[in-house]
Coordinates of C-alpha atoms in Angstrom, one line a residue:
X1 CA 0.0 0.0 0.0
X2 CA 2.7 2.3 0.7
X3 CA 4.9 1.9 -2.4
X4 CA 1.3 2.2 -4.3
X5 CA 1.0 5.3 -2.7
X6 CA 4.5 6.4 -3.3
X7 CA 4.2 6.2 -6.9
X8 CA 1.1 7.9 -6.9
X9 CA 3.4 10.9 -4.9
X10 CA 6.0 10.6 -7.6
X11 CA 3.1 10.8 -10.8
X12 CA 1.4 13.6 -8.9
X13 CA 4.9 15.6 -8.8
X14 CA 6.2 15.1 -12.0
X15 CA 2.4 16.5 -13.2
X16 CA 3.1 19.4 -11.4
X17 CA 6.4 19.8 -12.7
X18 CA 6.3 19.3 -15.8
X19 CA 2.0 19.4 -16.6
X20 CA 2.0 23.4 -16.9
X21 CA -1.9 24.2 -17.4
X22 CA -2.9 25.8 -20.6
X23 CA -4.7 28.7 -19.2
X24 CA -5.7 29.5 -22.7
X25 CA -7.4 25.9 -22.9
X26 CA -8.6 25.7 -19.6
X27 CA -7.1 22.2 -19.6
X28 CA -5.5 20.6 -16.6
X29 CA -3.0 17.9 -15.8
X30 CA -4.1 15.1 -13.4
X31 CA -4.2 11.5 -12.8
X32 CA -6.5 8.7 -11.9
X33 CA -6.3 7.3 -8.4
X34 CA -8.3 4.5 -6.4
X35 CA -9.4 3.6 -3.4
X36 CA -9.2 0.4 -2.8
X37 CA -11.1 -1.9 -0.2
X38 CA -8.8 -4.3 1.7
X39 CA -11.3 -7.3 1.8
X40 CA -10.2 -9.7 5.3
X41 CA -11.2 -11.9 8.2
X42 CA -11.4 -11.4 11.7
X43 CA -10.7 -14.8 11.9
X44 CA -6.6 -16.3 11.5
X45 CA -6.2 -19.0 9.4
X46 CA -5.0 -21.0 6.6
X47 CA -6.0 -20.1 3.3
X48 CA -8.2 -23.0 1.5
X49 CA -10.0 -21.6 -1.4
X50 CA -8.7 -18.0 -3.5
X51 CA -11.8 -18.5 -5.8
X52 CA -10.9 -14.9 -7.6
X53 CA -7.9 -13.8 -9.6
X54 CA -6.0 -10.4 -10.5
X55 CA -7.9 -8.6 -13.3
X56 CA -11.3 -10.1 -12.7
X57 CA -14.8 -8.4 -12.4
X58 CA -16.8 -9.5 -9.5
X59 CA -20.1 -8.5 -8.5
X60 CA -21.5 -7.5 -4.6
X61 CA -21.3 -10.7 -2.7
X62 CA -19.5 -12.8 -4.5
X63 CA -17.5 -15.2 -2.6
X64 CA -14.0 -14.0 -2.6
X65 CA -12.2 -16.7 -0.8
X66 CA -12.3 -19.1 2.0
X67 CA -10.4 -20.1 4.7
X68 CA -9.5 -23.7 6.6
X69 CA -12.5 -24.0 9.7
X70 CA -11.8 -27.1 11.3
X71 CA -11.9 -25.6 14.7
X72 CA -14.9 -23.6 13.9
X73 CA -16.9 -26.5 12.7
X74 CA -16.3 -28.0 16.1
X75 CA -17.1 -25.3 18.0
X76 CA -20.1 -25.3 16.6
X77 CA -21.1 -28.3 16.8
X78 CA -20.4 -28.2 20.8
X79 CA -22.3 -25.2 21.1
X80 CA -25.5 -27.4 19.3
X81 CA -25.1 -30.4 21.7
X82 CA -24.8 -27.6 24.9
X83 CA -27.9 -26.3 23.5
X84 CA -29.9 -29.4 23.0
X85 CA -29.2 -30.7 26.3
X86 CA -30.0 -27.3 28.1
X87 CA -33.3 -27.1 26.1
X88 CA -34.2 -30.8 27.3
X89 CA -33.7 -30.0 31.2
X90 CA -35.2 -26.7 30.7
X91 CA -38.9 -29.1 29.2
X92 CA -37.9 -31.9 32.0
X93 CA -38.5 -29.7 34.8
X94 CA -41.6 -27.8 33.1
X95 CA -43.4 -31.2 33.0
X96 CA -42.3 -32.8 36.4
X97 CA -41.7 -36.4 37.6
X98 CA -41.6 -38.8 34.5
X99 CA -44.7 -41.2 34.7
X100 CA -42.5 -43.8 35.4
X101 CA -41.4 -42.1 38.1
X102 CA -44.8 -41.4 39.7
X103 CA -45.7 -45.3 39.0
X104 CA -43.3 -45.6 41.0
X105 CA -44.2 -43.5 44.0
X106 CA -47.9 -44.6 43.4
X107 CA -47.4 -48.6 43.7
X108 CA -45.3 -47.1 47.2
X109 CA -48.2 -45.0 48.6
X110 CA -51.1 -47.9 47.6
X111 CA -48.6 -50.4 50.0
X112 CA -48.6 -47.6 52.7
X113 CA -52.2 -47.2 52.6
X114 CA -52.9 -51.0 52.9
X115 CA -49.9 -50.9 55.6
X116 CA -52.2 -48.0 58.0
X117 CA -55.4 -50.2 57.0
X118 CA -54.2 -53.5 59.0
X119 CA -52.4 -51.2 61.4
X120 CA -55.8 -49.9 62.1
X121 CA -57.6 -53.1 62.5
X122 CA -54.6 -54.0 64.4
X123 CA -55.2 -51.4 67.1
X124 CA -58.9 -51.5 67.4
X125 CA -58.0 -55.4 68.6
X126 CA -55.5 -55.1 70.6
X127 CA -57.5 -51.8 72.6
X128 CA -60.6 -54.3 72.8
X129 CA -58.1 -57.0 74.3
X130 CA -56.8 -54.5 76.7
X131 CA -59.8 -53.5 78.3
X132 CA -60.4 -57.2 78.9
X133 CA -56.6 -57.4 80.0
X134 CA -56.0 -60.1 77.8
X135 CA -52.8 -58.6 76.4
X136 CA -50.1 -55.7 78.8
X137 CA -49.6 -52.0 78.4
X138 CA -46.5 -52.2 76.8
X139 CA -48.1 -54.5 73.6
X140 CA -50.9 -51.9 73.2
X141 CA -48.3 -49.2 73.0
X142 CA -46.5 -50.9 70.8
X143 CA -49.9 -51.6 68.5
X144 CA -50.4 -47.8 68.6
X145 CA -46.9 -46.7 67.5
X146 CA -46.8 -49.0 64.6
X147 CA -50.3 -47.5 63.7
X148 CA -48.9 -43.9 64.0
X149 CA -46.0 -45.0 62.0
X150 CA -47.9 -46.2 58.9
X151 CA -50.3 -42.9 59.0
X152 CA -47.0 -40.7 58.4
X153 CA -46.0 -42.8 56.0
X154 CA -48.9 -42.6 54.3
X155 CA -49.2 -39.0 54.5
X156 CA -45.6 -39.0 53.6
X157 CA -46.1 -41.0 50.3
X158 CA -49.1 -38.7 49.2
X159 CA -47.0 -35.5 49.6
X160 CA -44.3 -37.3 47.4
X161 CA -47.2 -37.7 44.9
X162 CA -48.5 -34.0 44.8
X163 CA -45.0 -32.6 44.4
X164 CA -43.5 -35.6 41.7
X165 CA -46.8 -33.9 39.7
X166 CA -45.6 -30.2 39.8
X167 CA -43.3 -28.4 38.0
X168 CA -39.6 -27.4 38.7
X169 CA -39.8 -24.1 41.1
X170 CA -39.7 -20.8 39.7
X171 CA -36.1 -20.1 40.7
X172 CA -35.3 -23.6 39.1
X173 CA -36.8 -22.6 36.0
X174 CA -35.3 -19.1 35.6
X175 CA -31.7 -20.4 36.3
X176 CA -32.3 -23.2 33.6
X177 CA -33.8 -20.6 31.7
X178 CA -30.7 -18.8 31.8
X179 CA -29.1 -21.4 30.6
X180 CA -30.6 -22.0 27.7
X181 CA -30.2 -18.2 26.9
X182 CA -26.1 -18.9 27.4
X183 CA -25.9 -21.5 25.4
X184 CA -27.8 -19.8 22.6
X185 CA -25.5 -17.1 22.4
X186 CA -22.6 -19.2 22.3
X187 CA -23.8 -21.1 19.3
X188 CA -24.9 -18.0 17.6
X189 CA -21.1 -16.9 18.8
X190 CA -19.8 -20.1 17.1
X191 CA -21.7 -19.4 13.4
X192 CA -20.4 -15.8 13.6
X193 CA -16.9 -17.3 13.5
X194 CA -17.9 -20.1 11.2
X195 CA -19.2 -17.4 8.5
X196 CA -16.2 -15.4 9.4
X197 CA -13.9 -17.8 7.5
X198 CA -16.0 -17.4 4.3
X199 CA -15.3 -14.0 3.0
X200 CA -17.9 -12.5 0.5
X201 CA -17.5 -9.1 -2.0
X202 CA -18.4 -6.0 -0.2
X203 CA -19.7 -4.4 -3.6
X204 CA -18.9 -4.7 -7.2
X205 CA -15.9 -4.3 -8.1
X206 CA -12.2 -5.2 -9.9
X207 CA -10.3 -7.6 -7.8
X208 CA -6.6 -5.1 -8.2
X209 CA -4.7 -7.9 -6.5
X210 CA -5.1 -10.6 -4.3
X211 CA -2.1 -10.7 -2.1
X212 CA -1.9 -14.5 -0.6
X213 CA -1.5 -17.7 -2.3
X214 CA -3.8 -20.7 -1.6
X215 CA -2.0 -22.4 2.0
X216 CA -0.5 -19.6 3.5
X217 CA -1.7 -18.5 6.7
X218 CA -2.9 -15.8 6.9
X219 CA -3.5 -13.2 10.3
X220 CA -6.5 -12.0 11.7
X221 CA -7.7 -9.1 10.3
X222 CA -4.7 -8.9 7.1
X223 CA -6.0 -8.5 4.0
X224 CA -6.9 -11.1 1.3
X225 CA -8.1 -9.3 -1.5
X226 CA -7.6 -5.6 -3.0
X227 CA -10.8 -4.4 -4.4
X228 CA -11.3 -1.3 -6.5
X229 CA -15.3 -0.3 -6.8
X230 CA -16.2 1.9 -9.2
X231 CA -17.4 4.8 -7.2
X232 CA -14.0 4.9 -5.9
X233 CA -12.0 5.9 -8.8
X234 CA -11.3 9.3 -8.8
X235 CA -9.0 11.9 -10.6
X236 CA -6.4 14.5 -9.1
X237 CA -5.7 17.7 -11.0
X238 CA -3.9 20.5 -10.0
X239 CA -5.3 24.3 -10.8
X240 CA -3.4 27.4 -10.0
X241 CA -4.7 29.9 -7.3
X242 CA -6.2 32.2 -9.6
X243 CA -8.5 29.6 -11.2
X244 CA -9.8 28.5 -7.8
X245 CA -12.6 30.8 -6.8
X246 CA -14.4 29.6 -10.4
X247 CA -14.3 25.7 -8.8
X248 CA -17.1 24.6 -6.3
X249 CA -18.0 20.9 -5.1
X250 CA -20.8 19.8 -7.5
X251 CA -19.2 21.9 -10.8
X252 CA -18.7 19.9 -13.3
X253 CA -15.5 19.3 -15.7
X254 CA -14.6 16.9 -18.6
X255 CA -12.1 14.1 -18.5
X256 CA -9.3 13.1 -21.1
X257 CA -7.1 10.7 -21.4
X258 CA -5.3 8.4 -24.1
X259 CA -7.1 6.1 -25.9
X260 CA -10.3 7.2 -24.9
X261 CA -13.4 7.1 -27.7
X262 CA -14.5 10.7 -26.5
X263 CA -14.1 13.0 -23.2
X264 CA -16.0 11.7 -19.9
X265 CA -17.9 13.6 -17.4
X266 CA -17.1 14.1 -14.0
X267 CA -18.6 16.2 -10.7
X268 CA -15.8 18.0 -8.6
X269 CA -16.3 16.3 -5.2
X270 CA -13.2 18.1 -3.3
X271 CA -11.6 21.3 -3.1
X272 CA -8.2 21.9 -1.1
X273 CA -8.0 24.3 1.4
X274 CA -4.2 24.5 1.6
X275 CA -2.3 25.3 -1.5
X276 CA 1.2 23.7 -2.9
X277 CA 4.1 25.2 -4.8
X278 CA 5.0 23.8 -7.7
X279 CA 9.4 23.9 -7.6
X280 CA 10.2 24.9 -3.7
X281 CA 9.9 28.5 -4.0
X282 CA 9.9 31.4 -1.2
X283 CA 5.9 33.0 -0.9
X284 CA 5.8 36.3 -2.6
X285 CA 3.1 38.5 -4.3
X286 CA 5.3 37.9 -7.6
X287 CA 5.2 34.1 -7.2
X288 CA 1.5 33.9 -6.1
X289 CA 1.0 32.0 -9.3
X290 CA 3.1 28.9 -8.5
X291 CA 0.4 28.3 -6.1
X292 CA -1.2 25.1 -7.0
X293 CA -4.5 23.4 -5.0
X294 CA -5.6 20.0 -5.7
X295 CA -8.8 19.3 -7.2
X296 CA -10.6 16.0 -6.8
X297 CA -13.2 14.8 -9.6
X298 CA -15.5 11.6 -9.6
X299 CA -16.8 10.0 -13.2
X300 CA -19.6 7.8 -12.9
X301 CA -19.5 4.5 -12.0
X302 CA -20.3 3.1 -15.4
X303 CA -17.2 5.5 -16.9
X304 CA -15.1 5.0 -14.2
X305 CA -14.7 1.4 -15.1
X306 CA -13.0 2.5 -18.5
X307 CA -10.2 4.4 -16.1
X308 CA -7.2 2.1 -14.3
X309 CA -5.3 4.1 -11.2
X310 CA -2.1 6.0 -12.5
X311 CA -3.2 6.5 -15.5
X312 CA -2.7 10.4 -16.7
X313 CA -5.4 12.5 -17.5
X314 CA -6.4 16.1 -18.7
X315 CA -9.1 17.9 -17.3
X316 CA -11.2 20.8 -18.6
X317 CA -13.2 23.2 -16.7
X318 CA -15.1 24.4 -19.9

């Protein structure tokens, strides 16, 4: 980028130099210049596919290369199975005990109910027996606890029930909840770096240069592909301080270069508010008209395309 730039300095002197405007004319010395788009990934890696060449025309989102996503691919597929599996507790506890489950604690609580039946029976006996004194104190106690025992146990069971039929708490819920929120945004966090390693056209365009060859690796963030859209072709010219006042942004002036059929438009889209001297000279009254300003121009997209960066060119104002 810097040696393009460079050269672009050198052309742009050497107009200056040697381009002298015909003020009789009204014609201009300038150049064409681009502004290219440096077309990357955020994502390091090896590069697998280069599915454009030097030269070639492409349009917006056109698949410009790709690179190697082993690692992405299986982060992405861990971030679908943490998913999965936090969406599945998340329903589990929505819906309760599985019926199996409660089968379970119903087959308990119908043996606990039969359980406080006979313990019933049992006591009514053995209180019967006692007031005839046919059995001791300490039996009937006995009869009695076992008969308290198998109530709670009962009661216990049908709890059990009641609670194996309700949902997870609400606190349960949010914090799986939660969960399922997390792992969502690390999966969408895992196809963002997925799609980063496929690298599409930004807008139409020239591919200028591509600047790595299929299997080098290539750095986050470094540039793959130069590309030159046609809105950003643009021409420098240099006018002297006493033309300036007639220029404005939005004036238009007519293009010419070499080997062009005929002249192209193009609308004045910068004026320079600091001024340059053509050889190094000392500021004068008398050498006022060594004072150069640089002009910037834009042709329209469909002529632009007919116009390749360095090329010279010759402006009119008329």
């Amino acid at each position: 980028m810097a040696s393009v730039r460079s050269r672009y300095a050198a052309l742009m002197l050497t107009l200056v130099l040697v381009g002298c405007p015909d003020s009789r004319t009204g014609n201009y010395q300038g150049y064409v210049e681009g502004e290219f788009v440096y077309v990357s990934s955020s994502q390091p890696g090896h590069l697998e596919r280069l599915l454009v060449a030097r030269g070639q025309q492409v349009q917006s989102n056109a698949q410009l290369f790709s690179l190697e996503a082993t690692q992405e691919k299986a982060e992405q597929h861990q971030a679908q199975h943490q998913l999965a599996t936090a969406e599945a507790q998340y329903a589990d506890l929505q819906t309760g005990k599985r019926p199996a489950e409660l089968a379970v604690i119903h087959a308990q609580l119908l043996q606990a109910e039969a359980s406080a039946q006979k313990s019933a029976l049992q006591r009514q006996r053995d209180e019967a027996q006692f007031r005839a004194g046919g059995i001791s104190q300490e039996q009937l106690e006995a009869t009695l606890a076992q008969a308290r025992s198998d109530e709670a146990r009962l009661r216990e069971l049908q709890s059990q029930l009641e609670v194996a039929r309700l949902p997870g708490r609400a606190q349960q819920l949010q914090a799986q909840s939660d969960q399922v929120q997390a792992a969502r945004a690390m999966l969408a966090q895992a196809d963002w770096r997925l799609d980063q390693k496929s690298v599409a056209s930004p807008a139409q365009g020239l591919i200028f240069d591509t600047l790595y060859r299929v299997g080098e690796w290539v750095a986050a963030g470094s540039p793959v592909v130069r590309l030159l859209p046609p809105p950003n072709i643009k021409i420098r010219f240099f006018v002297p301080e006493t033309v300036l006042g007639k220029l404005a942004v939005g004036g238009a002036v007519r293009l010419h270069c070499d080997g062009c059929a005929a002249d192209l438009p193009a609308t004045i889209t910068y004026v320079s508010s600091e001024a340059e001297y053509t050889p190094p000279v000392i500021y004068s009254n008398e050498t006022r008209g060594k004072l150069v300003f640089m002009i910037e121009a834009h042709p329209s997209a469909q002529d632009a395309a007919k116009l390749h960066p360095g090329q010279p060119i010759s402006v009119s104002l008329r």
